[in-house]
Coordinates of C-alpha atoms in Angstrom, one line a residue:
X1 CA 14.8 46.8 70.4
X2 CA 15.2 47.4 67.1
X3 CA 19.1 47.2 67.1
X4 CA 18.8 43.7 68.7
X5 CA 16.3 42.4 65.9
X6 CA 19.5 43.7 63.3
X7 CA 21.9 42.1 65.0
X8 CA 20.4 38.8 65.4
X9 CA 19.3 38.5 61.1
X10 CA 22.8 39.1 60.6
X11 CA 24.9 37.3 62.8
X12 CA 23.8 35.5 66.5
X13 CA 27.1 35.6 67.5
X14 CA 27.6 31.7 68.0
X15 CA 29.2 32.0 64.5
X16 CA 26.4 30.8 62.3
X17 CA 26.1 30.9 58.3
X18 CA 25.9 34.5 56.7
X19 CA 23.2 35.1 54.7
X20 CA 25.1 35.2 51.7
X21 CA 26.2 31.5 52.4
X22 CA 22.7 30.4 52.5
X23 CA 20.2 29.5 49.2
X24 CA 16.7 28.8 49.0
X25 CA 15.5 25.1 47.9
X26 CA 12.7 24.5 45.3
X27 CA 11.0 23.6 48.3
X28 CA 11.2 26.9 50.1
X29 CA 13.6 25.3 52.5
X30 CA 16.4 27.8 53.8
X31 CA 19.7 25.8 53.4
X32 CA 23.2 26.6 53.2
X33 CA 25.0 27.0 50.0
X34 CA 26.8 24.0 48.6
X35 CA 30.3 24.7 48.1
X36 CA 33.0 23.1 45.6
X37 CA 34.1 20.5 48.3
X38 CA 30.7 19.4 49.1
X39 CA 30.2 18.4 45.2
X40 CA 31.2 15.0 43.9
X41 CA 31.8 15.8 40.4
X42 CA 34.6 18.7 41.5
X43 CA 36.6 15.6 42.4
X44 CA 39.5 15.4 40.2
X45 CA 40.3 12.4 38.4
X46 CA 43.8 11.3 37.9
X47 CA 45.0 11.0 34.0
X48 CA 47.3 8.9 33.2
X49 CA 49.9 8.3 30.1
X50 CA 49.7 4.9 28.3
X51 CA 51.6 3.4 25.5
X52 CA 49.4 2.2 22.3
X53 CA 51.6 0.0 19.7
X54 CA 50.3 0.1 16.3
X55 CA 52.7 -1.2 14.0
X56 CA 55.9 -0.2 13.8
X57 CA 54.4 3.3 15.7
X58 CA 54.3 3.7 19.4
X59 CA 51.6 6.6 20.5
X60 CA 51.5 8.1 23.8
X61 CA 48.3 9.0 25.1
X62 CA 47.2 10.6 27.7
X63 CA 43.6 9.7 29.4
X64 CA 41.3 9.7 32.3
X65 CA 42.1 7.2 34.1
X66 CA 38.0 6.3 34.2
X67 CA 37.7 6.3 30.8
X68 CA 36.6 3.5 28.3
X69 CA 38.2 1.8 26.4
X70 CA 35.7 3.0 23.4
X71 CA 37.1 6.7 24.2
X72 CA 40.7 5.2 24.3
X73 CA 39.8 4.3 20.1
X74 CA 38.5 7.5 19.2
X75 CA 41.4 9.4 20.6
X76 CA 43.5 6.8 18.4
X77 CA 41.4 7.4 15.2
X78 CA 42.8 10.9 15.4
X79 CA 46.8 9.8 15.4
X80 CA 46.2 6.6 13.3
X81 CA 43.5 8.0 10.7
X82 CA 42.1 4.6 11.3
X83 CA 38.1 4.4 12.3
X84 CA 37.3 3.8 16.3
X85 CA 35.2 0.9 14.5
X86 CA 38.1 -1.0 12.9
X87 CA 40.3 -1.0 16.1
X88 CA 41.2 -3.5 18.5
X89 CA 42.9 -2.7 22.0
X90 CA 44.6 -6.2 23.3
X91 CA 45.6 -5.5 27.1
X92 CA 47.0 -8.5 28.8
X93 CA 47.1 -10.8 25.9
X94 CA 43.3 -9.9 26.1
X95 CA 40.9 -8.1 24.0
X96 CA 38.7 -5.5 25.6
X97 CA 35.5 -4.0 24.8
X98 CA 34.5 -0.9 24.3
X99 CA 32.1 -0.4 27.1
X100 CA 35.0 -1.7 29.1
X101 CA 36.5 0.8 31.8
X102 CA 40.4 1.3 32.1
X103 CA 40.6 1.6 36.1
X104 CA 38.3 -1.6 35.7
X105 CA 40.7 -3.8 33.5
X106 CA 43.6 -2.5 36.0
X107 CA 45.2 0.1 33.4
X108 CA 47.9 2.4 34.8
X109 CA 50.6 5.2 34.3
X110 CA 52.8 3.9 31.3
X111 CA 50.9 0.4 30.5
X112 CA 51.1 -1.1 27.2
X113 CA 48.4 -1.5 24.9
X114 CA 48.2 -3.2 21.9
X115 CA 46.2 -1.8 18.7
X116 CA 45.4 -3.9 15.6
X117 CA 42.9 -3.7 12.8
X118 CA 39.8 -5.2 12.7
X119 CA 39.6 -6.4 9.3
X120 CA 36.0 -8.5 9.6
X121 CA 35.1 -5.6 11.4
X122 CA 36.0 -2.7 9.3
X123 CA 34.0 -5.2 6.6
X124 CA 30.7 -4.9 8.3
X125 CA 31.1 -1.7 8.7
X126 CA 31.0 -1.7 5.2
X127 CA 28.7 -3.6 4.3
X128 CA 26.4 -1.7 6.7
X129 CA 27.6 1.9 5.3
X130 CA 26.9 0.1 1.5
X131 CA 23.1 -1.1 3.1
X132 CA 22.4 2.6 4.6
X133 CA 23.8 4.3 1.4
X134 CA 21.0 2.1 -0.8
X135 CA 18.6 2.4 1.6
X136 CA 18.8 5.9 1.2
X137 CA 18.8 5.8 -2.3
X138 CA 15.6 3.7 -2.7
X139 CA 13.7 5.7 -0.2
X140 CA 14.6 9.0 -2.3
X141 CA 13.6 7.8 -5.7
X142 CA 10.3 5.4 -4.2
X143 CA 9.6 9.8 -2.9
X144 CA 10.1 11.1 -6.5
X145 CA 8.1 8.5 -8.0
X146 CA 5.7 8.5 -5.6
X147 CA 5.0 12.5 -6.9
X148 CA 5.3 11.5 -10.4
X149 CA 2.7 9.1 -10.2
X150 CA 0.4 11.6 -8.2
X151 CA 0.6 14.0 -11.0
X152 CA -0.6 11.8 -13.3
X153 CA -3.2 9.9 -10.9
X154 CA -4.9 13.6 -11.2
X155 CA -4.8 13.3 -15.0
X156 CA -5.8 9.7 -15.2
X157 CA -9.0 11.0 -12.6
X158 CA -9.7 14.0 -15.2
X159 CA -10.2 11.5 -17.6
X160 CA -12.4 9.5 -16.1
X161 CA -14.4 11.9 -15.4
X162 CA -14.8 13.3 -18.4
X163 CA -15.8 9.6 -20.0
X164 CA -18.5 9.6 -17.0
X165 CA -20.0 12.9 -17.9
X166 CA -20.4 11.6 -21.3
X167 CA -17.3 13.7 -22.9
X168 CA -14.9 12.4 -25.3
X169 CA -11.8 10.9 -24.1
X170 CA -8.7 11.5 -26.5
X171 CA -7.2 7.9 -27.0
X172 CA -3.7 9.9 -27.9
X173 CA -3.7 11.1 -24.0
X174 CA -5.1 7.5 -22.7
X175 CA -1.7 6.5 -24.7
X176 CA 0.7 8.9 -23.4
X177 CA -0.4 8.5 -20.1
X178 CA -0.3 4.9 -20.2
X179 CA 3.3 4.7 -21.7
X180 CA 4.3 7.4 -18.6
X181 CA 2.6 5.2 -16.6
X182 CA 4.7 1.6 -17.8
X183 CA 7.9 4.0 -17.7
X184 CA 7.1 4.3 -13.7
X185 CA 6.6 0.1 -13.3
X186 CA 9.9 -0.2 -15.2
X187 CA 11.8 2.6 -12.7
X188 CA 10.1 1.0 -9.4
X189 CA 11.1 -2.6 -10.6
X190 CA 14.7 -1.7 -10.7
X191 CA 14.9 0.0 -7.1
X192 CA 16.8 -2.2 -4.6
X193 CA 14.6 -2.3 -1.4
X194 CA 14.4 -4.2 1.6
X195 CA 11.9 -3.9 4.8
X196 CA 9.7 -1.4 4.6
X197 CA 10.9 0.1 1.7
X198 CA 9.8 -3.3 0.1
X199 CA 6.4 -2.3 1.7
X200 CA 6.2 0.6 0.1
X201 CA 7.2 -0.7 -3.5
X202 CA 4.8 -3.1 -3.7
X203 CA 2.1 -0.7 -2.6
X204 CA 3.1 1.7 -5.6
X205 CA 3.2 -1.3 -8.2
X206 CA -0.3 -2.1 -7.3
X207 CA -1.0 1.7 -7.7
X208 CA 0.5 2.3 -10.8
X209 CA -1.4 -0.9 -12.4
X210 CA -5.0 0.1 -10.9
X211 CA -4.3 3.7 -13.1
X212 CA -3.2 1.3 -15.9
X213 CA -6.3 -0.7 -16.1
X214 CA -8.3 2.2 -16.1
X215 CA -6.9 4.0 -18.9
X216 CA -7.5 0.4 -20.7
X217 CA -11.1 0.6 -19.7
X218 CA -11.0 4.0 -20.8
X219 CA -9.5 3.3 -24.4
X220 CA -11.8 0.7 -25.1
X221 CA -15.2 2.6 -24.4
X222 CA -13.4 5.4 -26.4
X223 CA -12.5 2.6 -29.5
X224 CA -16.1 1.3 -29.3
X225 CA -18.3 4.4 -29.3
X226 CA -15.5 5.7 -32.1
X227 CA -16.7 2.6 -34.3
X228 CA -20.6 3.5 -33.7
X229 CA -20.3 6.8 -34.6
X230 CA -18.2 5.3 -37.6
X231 CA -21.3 2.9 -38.7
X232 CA -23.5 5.3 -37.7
X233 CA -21.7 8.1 -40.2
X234 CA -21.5 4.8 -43.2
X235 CA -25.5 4.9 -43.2
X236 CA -26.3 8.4 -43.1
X237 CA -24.1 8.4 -46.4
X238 CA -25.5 5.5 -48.2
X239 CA -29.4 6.8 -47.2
X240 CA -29.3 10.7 -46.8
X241 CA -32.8 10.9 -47.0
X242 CA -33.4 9.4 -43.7
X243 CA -35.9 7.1 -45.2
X244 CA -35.6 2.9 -44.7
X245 CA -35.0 1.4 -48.1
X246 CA -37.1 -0.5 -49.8
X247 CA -37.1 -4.2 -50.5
X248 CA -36.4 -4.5 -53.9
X249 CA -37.1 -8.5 -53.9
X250 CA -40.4 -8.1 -54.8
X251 CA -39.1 -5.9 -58.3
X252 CA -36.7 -9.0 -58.6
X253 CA -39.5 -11.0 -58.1
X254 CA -42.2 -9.4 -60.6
X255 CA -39.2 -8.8 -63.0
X256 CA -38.4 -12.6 -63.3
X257 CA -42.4 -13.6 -63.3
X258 CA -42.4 -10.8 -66.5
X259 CA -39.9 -12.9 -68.4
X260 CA -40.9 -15.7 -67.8
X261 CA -44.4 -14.9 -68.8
X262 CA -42.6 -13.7 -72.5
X263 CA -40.4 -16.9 -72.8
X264 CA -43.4 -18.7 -72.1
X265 CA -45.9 -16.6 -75.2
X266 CA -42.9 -17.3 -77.5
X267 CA -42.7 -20.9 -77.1
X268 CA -45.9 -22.4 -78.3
X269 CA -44.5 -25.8 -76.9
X270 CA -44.3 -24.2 -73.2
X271 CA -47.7 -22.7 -74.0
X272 CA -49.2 -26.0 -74.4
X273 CA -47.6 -28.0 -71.0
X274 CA -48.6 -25.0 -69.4
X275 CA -52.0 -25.4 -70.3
X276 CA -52.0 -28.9 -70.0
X277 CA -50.9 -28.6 -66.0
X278 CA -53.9 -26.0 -65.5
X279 CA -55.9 -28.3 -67.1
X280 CA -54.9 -31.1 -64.8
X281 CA -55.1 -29.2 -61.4
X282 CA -59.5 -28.8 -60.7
X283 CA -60.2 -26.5 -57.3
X284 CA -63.4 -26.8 -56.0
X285 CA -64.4 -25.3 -52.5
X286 CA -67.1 -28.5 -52.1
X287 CA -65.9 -30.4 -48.8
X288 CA -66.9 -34.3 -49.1
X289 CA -69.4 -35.3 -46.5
X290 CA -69.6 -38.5 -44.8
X291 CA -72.6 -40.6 -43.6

């Protein structure tokens, strides 16, 4: 019993798979192994040779037959040191795009193909390598500036709050930090930006200024209270004693009615108008009644 439960896990005799031909699926499934002639990409592809013109040069190249023409430029960019960009494959009296297939457009062993350059297209390339290139440049400086300006938003903040506190704010930093500050305007206005590097130049203009007009605000409650405490310093000078002064218009007054009073005692002529008006003027406090 036992030697017929053996023989039928190896081998049933109507010549079915070994177990070393068999593989489990993900499923669990028990299937036999798939072998090299069962797989579709073990199919070999034909290669073929083809003739590319360039010039007064003639390269042979051999390819998958399948292949693009696209892959057909960058094995040419090798021989011809010219970029798979800047190249164009006429076939037939007939352009062909990259994403065009060789087997497709009916290339075969030994057909000639035409290479030229792409002058308008090498210059886009260009231009698009030059765009990229400043692009990059503007994004790395807007990212220096931007820690710059962080640096001295944290100085700009200490100051503030110092002049909130009721501290005194050195108008020597509120001026270095505003001339730092003007150099940063002057570096972001000559950065070269487009999109949303554009954005993002704007938004650190309108940053930088903001920091600007508070150290202004700052220099100018510093400049004021400077020119109290100036005033303030004038009178404590001029009146040490603390006391108000005195009104010395009534001295001016009592000196003037003093001289007068002598001019008048030596001038018997004065003496007499003077009596002469008193005698004139009669005050009586008797208020004339009426009927």
């Amino acid at each position: 019993m036992f030697s017929s439960e053996s023989n039928r896990s190896v081998d049933d005799g109507s010549g079915g798979p070994d177990s070393a031909d068999l593989e489990i699926r993900p499923g669990g499934m028990l299937v036999q192994k798939r072998t090299d002639e069962t797989n579709p990409s073990a199919v070999s592809i034909p290669t073929i040779k083809v003739r590319v013109k360039h010039g007064s040069s003639c390269h042979e190249i051999q390819i998958n037959s399948q292949a693009s023409f696209g892959e057909l430029k960058k094995m040419l960019a090798e021989r011809t040191k010219l970029h798979h960009l800047d190249q164009k494959l006429i076939y037939k009296k007939k352009e062909r795009d990259s994403k065009e297939y060789l087997d497709v457009a009916r290339v075969k062993q030994g057909s000639k193909i035409v290479l030229v350059e792409d002058i308008l297209g090498r210059e886009k390339r260009c231009l698009e390598l030059l765009r990229n290139s400043n692009a990059e440049k503007s994004s790395k400086s807007l990212a220096e500036i931007n820690l710059e300006v962080d640096k001295l938003a944290g100085q700009v903040t200490a100051l503030e709050t110092t002049a909130s506190t009721g501290g005194k704010v050195s108008e020597t930093d509120v001026e270095n930090l505003t001339e730092l500050l003007m150099m940063k305007l002057i570096k972001l206005d000559g950065i070269v930006a487009a999109g949303h590097l554009k954005l993002q130049r704007r938004v650190q203009v309108t940053r930088v200024q903001k920091y600007i007009e508070i150290l202004d605000m700052l220099k100018h409650q510093s400049s004021k209270s400077s020119s109290n405490g100036a005033k303030l310093r004038l009178q404590q000078q001029e009146n040490p004693t603390g006391h108000m002064p005195k009104d010395s218009k009534p001295m001016q007054k009592q000196r003037v009615h003093w001289k007068l009073e002598n001019s008048v005692r030596k001038n018997p002529v004065m003496q007499q108008q003077q009596q002469k008006n008193s005698e004139s003027v009669v005050v009586t406090t008797k208020w004339e009644t009426f009927d």
